[in-house]
Short mmCIF file of C-alpha atoms (C1' of nucleotides) in Angstrom, two decimals:
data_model
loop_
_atom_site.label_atom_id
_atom_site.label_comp_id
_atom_site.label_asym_id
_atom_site.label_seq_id
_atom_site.Cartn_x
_atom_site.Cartn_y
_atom_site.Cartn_z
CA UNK E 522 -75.12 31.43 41.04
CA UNK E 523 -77.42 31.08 38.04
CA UNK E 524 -76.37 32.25 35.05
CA UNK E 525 -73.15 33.39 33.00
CA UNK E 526 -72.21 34.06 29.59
CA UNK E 527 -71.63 30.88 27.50
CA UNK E 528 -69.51 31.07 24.43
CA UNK E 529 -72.22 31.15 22.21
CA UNK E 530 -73.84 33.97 23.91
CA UNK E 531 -71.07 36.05 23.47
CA UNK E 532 -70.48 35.36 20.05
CA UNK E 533 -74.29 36.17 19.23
CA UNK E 534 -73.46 39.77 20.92
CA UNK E 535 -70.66 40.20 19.44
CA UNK E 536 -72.44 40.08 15.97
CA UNK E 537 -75.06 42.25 16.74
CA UNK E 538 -72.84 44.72 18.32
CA UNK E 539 -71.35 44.44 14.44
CA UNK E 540 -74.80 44.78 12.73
CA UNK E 541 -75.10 47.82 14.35
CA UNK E 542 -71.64 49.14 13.59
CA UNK E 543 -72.16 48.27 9.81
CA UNK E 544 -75.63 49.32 9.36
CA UNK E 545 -74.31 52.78 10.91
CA UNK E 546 -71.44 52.84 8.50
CA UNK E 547 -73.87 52.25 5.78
CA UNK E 548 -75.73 54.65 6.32
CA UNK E 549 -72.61 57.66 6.57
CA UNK E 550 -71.74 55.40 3.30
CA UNK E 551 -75.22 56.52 2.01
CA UNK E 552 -75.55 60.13 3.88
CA UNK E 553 -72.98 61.09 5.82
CA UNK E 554 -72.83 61.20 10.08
CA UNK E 555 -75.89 63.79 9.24
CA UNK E 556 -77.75 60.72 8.35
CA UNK E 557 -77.47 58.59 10.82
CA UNK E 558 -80.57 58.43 13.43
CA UNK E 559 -80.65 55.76 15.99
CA UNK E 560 -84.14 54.66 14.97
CA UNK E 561 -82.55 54.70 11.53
CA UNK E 562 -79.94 52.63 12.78
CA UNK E 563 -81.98 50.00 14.80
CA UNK E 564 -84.36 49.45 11.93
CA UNK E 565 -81.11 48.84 9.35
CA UNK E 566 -79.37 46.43 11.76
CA UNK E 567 -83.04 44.98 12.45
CA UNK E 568 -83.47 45.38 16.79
CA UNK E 569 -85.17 47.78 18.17
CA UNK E 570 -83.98 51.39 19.48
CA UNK E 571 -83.45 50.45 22.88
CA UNK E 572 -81.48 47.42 21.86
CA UNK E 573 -78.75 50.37 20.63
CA UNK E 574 -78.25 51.69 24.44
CA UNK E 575 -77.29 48.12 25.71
CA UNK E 576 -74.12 48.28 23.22
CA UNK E 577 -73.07 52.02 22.67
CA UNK E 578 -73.78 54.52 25.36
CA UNK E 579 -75.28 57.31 23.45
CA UNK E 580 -75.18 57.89 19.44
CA UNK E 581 -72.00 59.81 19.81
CA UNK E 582 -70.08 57.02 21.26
CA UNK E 583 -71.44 54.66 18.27
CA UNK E 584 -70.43 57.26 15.77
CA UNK E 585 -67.01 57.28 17.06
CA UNK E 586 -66.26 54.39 17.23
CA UNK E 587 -67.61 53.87 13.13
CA UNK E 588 -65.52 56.91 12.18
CA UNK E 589 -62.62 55.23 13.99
CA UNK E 590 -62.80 52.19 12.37
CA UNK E 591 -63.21 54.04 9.00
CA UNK E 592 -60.85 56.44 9.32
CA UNK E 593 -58.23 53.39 10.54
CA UNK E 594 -58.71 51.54 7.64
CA UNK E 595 -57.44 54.60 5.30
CA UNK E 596 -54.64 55.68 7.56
CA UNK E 597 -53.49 52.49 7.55
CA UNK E 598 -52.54 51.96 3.66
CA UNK E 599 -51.13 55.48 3.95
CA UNK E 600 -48.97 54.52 6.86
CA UNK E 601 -47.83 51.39 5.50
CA UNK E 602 -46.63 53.03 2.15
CA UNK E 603 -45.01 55.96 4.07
CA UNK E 604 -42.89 53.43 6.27
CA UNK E 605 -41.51 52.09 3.04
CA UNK E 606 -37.95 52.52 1.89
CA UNK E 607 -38.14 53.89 -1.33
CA UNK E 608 -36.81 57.46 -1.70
CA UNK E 609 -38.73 60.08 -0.15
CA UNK E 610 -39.87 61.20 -3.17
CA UNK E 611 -41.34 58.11 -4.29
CA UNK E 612 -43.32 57.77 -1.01
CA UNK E 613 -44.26 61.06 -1.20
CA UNK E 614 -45.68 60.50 -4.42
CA UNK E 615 -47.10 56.92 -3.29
CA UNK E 616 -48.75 58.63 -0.34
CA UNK E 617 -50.04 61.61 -2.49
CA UNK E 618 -52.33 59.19 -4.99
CA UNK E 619 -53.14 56.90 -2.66
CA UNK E 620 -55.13 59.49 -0.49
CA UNK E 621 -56.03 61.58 -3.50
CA UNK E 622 -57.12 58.57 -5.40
CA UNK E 623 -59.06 56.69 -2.76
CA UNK E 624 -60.91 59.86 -2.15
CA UNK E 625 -62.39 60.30 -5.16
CA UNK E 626 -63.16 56.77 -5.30
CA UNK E 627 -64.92 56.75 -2.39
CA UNK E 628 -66.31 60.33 -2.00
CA UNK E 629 -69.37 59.96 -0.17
CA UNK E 630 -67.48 58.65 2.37
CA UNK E 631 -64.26 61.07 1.92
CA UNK E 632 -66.60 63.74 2.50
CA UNK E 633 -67.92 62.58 5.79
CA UNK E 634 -64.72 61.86 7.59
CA UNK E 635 -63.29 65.06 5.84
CA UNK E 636 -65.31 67.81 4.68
CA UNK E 637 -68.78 67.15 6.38
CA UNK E 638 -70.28 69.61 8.68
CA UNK E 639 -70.00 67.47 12.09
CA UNK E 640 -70.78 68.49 15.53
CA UNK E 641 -67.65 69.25 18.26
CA UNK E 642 -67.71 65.37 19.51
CA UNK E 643 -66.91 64.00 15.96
CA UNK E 644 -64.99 66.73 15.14
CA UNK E 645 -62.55 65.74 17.51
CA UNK E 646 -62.41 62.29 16.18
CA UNK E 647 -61.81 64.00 12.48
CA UNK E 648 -58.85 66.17 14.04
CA UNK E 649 -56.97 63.44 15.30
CA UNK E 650 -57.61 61.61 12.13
CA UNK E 651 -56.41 64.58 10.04
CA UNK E 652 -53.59 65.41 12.29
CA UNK E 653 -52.39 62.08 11.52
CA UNK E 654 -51.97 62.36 7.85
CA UNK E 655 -50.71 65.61 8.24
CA UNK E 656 -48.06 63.56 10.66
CA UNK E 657 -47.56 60.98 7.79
CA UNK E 658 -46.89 63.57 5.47
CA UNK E 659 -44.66 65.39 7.79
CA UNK E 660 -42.50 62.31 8.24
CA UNK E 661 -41.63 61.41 4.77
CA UNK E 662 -41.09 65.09 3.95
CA UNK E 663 -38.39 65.62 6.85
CA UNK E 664 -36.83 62.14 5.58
CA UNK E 665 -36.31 64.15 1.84
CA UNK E 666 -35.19 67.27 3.75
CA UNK E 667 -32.34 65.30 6.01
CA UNK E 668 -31.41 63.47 3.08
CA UNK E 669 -31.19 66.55 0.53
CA UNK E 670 -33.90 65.33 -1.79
CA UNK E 671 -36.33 68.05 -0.53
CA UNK E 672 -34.96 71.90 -0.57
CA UNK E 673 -35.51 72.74 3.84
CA UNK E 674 -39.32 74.17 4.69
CA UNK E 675 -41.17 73.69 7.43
CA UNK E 676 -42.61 70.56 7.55
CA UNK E 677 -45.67 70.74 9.66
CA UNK E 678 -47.24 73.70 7.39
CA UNK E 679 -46.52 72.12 4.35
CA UNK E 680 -47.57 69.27 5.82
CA UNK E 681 -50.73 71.13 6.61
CA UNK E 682 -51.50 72.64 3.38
CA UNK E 683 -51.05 69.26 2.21
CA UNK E 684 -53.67 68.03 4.07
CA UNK E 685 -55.62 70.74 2.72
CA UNK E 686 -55.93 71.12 -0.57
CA UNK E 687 -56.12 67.15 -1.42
CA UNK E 688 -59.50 67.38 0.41
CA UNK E 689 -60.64 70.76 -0.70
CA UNK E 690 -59.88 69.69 -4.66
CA UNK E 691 -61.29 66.77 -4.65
CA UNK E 692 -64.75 66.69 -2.50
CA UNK E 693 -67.03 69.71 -1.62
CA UNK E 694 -67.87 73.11 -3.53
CA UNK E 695 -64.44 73.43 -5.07
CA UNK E 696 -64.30 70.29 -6.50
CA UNK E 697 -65.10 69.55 -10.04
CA UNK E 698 -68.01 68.26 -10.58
CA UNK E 699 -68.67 64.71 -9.95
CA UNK E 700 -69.31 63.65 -13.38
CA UNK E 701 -66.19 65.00 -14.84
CA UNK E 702 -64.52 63.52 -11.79
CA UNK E 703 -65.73 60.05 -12.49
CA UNK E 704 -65.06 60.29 -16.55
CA UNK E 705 -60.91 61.25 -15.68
CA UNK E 706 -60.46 60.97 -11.77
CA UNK E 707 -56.82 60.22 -12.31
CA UNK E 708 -56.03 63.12 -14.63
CA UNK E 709 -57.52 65.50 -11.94
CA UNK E 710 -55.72 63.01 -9.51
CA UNK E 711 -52.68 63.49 -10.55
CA UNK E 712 -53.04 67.25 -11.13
CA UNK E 713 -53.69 67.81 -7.30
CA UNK E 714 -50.66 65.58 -6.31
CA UNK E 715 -48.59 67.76 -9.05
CA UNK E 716 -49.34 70.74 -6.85
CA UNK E 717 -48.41 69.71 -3.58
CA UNK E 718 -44.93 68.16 -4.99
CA UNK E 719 -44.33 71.49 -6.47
CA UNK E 720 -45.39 72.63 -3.10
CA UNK E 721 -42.71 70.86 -1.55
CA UNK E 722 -39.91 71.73 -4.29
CA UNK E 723 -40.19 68.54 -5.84
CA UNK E 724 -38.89 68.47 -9.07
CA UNK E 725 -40.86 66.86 -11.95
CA UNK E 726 -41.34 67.06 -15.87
CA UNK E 727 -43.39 69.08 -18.10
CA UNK E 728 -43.44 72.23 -16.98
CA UNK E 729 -44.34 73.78 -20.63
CA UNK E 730 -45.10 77.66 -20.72
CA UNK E 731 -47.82 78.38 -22.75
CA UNK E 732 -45.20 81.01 -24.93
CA UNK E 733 -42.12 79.04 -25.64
CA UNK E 734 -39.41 81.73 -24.43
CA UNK E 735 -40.55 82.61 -20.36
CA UNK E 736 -41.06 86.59 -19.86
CA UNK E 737 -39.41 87.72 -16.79
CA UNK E 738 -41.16 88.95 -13.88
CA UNK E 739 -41.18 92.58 -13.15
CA UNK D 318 -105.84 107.49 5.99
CA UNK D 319 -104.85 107.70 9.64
CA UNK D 320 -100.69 106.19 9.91
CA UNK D 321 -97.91 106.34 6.99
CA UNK D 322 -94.43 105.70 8.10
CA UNK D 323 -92.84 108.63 8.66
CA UNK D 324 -88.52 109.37 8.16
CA UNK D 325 -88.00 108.90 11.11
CA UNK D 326 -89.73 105.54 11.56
CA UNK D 327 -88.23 104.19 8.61
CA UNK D 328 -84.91 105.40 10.18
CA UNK D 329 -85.20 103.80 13.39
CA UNK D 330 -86.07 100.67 11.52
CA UNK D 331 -83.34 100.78 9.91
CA UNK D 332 -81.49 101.20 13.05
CA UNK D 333 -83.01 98.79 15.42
CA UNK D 334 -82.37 95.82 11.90
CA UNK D 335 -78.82 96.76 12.22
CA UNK D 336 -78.20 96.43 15.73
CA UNK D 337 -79.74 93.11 15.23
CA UNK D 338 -77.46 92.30 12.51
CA UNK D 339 -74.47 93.58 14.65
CA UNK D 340 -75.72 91.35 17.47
CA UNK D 341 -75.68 88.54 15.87
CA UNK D 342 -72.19 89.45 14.07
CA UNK D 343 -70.92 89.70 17.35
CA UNK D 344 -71.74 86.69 18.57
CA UNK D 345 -70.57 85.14 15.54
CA UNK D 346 -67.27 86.79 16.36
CA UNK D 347 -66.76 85.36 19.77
CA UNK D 348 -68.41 82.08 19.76
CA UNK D 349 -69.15 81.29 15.62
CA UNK D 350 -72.36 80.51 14.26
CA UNK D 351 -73.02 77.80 16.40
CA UNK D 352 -73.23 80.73 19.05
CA UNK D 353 -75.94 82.27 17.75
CA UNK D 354 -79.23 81.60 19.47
CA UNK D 355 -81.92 83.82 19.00
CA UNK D 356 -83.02 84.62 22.53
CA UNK D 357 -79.20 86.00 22.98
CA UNK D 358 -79.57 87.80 19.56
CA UNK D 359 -82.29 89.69 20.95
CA UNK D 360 -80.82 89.99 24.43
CA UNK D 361 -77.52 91.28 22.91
CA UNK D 362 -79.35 93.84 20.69
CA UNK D 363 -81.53 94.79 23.19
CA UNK D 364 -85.03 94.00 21.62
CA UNK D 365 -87.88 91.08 22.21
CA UNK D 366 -87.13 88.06 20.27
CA UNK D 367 -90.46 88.11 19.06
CA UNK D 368 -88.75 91.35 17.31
CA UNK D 369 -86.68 89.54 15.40
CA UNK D 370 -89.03 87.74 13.74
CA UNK D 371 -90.17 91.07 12.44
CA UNK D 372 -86.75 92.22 10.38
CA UNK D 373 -86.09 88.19 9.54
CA UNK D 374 -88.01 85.42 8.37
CA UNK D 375 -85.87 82.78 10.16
CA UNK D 376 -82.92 82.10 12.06
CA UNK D 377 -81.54 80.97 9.02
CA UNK D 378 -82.00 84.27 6.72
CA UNK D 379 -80.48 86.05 9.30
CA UNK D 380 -77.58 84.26 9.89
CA UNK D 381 -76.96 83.80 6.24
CA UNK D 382 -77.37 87.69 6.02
CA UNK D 383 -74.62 88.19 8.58
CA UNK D 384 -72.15 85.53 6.57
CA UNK D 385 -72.62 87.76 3.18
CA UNK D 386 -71.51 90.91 5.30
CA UNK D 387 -68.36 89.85 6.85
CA UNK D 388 -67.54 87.78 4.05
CA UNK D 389 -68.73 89.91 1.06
CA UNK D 390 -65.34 92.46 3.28
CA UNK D 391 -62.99 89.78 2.67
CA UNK D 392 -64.13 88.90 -0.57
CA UNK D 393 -64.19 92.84 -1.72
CA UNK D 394 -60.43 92.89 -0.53
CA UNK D 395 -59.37 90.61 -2.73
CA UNK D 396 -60.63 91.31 -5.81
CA UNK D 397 -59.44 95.02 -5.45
CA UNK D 398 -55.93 93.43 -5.35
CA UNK D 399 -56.72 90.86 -8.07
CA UNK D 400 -57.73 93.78 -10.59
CA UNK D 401 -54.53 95.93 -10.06
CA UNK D 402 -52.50 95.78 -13.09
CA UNK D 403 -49.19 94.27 -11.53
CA UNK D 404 -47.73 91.22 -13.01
CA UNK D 405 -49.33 88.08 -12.13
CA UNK D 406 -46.77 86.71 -9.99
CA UNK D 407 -47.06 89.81 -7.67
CA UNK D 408 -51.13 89.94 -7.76
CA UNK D 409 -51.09 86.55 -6.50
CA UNK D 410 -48.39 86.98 -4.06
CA UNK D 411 -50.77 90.02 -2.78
CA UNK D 412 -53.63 88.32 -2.89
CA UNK D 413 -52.75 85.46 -0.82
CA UNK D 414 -50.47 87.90 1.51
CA UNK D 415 -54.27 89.44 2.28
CA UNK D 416 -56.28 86.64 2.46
CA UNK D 417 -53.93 84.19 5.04
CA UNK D 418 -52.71 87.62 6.71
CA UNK D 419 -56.45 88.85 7.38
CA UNK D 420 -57.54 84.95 8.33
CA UNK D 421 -54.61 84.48 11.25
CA UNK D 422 -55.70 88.23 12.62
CA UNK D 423 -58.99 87.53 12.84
CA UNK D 424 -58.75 84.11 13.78
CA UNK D 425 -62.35 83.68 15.15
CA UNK D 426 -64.02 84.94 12.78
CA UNK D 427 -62.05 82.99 9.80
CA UNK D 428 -62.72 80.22 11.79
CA UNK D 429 -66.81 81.24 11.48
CA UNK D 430 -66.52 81.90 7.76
CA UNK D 431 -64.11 78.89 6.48
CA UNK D 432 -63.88 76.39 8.99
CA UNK D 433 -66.81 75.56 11.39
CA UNK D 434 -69.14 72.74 11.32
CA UNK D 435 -72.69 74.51 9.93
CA UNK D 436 -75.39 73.26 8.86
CA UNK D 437 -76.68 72.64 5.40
CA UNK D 438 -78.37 76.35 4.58
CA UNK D 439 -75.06 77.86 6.26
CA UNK D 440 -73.02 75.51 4.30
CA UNK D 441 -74.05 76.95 0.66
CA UNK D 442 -73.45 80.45 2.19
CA UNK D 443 -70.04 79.41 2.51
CA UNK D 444 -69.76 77.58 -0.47
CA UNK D 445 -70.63 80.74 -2.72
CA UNK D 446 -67.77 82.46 -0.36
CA UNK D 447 -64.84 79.91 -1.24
CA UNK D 448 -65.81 79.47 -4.72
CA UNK D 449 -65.24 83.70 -4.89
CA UNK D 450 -61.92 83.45 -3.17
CA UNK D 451 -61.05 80.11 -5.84
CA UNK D 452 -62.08 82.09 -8.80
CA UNK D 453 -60.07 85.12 -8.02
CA UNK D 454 -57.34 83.08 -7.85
CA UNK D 455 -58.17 81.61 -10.87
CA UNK D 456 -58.07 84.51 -12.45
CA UNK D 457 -54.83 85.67 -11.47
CA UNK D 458 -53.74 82.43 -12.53
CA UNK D 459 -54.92 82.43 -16.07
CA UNK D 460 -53.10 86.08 -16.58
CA UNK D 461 -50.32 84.44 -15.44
CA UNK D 462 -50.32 81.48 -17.91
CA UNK D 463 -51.56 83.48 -20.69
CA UNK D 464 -48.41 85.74 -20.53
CA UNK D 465 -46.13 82.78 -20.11
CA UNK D 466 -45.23 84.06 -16.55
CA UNK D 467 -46.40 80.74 -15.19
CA UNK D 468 -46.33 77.38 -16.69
CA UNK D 469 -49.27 75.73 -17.82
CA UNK D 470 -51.38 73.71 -15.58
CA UNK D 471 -55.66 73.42 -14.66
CA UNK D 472 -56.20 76.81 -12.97
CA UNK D 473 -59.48 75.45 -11.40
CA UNK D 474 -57.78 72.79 -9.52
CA UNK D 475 -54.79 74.71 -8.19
CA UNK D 476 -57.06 77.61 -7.44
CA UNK D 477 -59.14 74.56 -5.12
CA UNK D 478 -55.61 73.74 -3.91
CA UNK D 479 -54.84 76.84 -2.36
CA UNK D 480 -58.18 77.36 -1.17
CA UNK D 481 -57.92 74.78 0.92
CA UNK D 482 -54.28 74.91 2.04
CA UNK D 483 -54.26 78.20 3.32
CA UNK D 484 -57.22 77.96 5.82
CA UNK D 485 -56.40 74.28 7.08
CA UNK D 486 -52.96 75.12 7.47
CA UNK D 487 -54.35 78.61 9.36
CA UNK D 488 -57.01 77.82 11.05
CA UNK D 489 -58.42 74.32 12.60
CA UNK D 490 -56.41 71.51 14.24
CA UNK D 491 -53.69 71.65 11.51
CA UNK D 492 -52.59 74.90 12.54
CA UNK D 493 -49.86 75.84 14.40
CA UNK D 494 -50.94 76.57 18.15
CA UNK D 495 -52.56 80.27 19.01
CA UNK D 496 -49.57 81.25 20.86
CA UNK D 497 -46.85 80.18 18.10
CA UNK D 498 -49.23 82.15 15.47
CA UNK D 499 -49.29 85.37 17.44
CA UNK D 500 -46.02 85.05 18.58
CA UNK D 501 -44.83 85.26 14.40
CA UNK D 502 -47.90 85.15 12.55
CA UNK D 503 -45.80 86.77 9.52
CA UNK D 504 -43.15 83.75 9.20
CA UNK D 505 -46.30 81.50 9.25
CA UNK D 506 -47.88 83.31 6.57
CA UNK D 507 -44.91 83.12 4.37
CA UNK D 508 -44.04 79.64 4.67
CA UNK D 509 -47.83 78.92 3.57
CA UNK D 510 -47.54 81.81 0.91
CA UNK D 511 -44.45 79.89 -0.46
CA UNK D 512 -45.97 76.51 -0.74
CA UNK D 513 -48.91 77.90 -2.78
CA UNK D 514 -46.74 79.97 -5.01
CA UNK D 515 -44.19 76.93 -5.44
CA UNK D 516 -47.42 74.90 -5.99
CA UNK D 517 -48.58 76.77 -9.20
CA UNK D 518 -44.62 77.09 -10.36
CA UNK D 519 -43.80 80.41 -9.14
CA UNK D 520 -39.85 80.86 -9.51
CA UNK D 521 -38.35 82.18 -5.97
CA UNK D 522 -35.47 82.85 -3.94
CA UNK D 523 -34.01 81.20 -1.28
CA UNK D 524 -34.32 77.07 -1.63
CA UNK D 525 -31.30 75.91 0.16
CA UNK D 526 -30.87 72.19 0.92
CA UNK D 527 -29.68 70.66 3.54
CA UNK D 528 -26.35 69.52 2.46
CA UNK D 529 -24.98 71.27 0.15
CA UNK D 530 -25.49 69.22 -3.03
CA UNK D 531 -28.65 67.96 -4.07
CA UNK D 532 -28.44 63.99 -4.39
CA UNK D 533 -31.05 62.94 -7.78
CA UNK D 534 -33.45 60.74 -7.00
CA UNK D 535 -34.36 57.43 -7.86
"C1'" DA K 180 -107.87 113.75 22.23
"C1'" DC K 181 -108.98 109.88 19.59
"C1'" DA K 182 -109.18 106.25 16.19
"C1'" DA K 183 -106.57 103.19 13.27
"C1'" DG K 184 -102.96 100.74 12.29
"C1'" DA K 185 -98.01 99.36 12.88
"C1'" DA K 186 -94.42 97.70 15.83
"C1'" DA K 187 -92.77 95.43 19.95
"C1'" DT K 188 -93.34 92.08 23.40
"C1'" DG K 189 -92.28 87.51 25.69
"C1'" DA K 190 -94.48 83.58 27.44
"C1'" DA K 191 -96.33 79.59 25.39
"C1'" DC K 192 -95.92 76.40 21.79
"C1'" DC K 193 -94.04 72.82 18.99
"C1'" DA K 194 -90.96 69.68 16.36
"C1'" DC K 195 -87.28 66.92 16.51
"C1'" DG K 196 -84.55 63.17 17.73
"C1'" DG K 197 -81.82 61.07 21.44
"C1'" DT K 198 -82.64 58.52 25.54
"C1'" DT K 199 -85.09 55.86 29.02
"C1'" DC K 200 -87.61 52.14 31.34
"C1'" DA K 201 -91.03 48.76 32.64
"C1'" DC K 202 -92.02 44.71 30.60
"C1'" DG K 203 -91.80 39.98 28.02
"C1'" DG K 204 -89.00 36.09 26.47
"C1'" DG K 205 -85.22 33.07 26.54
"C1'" DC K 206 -80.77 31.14 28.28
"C1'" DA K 207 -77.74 29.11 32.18
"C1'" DG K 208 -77.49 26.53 36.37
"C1'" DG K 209 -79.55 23.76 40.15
"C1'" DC H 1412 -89.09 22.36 35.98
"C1'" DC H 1413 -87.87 26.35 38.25
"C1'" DT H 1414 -85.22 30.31 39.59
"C1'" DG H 1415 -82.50 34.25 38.42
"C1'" DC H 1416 -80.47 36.94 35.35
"C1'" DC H 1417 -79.70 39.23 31.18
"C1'" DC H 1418 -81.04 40.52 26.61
"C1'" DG H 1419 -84.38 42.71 23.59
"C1'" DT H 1420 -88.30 45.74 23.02
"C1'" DG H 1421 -90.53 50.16 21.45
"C1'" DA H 1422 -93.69 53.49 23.03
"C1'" DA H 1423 -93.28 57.29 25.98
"C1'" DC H 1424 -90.40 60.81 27.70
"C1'" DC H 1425 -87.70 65.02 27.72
"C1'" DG H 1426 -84.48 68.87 26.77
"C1'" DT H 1427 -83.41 72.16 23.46
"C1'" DG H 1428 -84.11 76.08 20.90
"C1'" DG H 1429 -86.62 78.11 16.98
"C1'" DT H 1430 -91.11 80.09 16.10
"C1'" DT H 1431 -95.75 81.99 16.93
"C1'" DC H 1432 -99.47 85.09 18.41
"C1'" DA H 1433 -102.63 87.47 21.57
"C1'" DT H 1434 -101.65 91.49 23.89
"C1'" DT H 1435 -99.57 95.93 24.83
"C1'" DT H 1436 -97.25 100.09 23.42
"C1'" DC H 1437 -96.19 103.60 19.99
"C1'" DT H 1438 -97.11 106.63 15.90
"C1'" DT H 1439 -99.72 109.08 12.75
"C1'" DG H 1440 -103.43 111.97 10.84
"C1'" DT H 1441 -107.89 114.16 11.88
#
DNA sequence: ACAAGAAATGAACCACGGTTCACGGGCAGG
DNA sequence: CCTGCCCGTGAACCGTGGTTCATTTCTTGT
């Protein structure tokens, strides 16, 4: 016997193994998964290529395991708000803004665990990440549905569509454009949320026609 | 002088750049984009690959040529719809009848064209695409708010709503399973049809709660 | 039939970026 | 101090798949 890991070792690994994991988050901060290169990687967390292999097996497993601990972070906050006990409503509405709000906060990154072109590995990762809202959403919406708040739908597709537009409204090609986004996120915000409430048959002020007497439909 | 292209030349030119077209469409349809690799292009439309370099510059133009075909269909469906002179409310219930009917039926392909991870060149492609479906149902949405059939809110962003809700809840890991879509694709359709239409404030039938009377919230 | 030019061919080429591996340096234990 | 082991290194390697190009095959007009 000549050697084992002292406590001090271990620590120093333990920080590099970090290094790496935050100079690969940086750069999907910066770029998105499509920007992340190992040699990119090594030189931002300052070893060498190589030095990559002895803590993640291959770039996919490292960019797992950064989308992971991205993506825990936001499901978190939404799962702690949704596990409230306000009124459905209300944590729909809580759940709605948060999401909607931290996305346009932090687009760049929204758009890479969302809306970013990723290859089948990480897409998997994104899946179960999405389901999971959609899950979160689902919850709270079955809670106003078994309590009467919510008029009965299907929960999983609305739910879904949920999960849908928030993204789609707010980052990518149908979004506005980022610098009207970042002058009034929270008007745009809260227009998004308006629609999926209404979605749901939530019930909510100002509802103004633009004549004052409605026309009826055909 | 000794060679002009002839009719017939220019005819089987003509012939041999659609078969390549159709090859590659094909492929698209079974295995999307990502399926497309130009030694099976050529295979598939029985011609050299070398061929193919002769009818398009890159992988990329033809690829991109083959999204504008399939989706310039989809996109000619709807605005056919979209211009009929029906009341809003029933244009939009049309138009989004069409668009989530046609993208469960042809689930591979909407997959292809709304869905799948491409790659940047691909990716504007399909941005032009959704933007087209969002501004049609814009469109429909302004007529609607203009004639006081539907209350006033930002037609962009709902338009981006519902471009996004009706493929995620269709098509990706959101959606229902395969089987449960083909077993009722219609009673899918609806329930995401509703959600949009409730979403803008379309008025309609059929909101029963759970218990009888509605408890107010908070 | 023949020359001139276009079209088709497909094996070879090349770029890219993830992965490997033989080596040098330091840390633990005797 | 010396042995053994592990960590770190980074240039070289390699698989993949799009692209090229010298050659062959067809087409046209005389």
């Amino acid at each position: 016997m000549a050697y084992r890991k002292t406590d001090k070792v271990t620590a120093r690994l333990a920080d590099t193994r970090r290094s790496i994991l935050d100079a690969a988050r940086d750069l999907v901060a910066e770029g998105g998964f499509a920007a992340v290169q190992m040699t990119e990687v090594a030189k931002k967390a300052g070893v060498a290529t190589g030095t990559l292999y002895r803590y993640f097996s291959s770039k996919e497993a490292l960019c797992r395991q950064v989308f992971r601990e991205v993506s825990a972070r936001e499901m978190g906050m939404l799962a702690e708000i949704a596990s409230g006990d306000e009124a459905a409503g209300e944590r729909l509405v809580q759940v709605l803004r948060t999401f909607a709000g931290r996305a346009v906060r932090g687009r760049r990154l929204a758009y890479a665990l969302l809306a970013e072109p990723l290859d089948v590995n990480l897409a998997e990762e994104r899946a179960f990440f999405r389901r999971t809202h959609a899950d979160i959403f689902a919850r709270i919406l079955e809670d106003g549905i078994d309590n009467g708040e919510l008029p009965l739908i299907d929960v999983r597709i609305a739910a879904a569509c949920i999960a849908g537009a928030i993204p789609t409204a707010l980052i990518g090609p149908l979004a506005p454009e980022s610098h009207e986004l970042d002058s009034n996120p929270d008007r745009t915000v809260e227009e998004i949320v308006n629609f999926c409430l209404a979605g749901v048959g939530v019930a909510r002020a100002g509802s103004k026609t633009k004549n004052m007497e409605r026309r009826t439909t055909a």
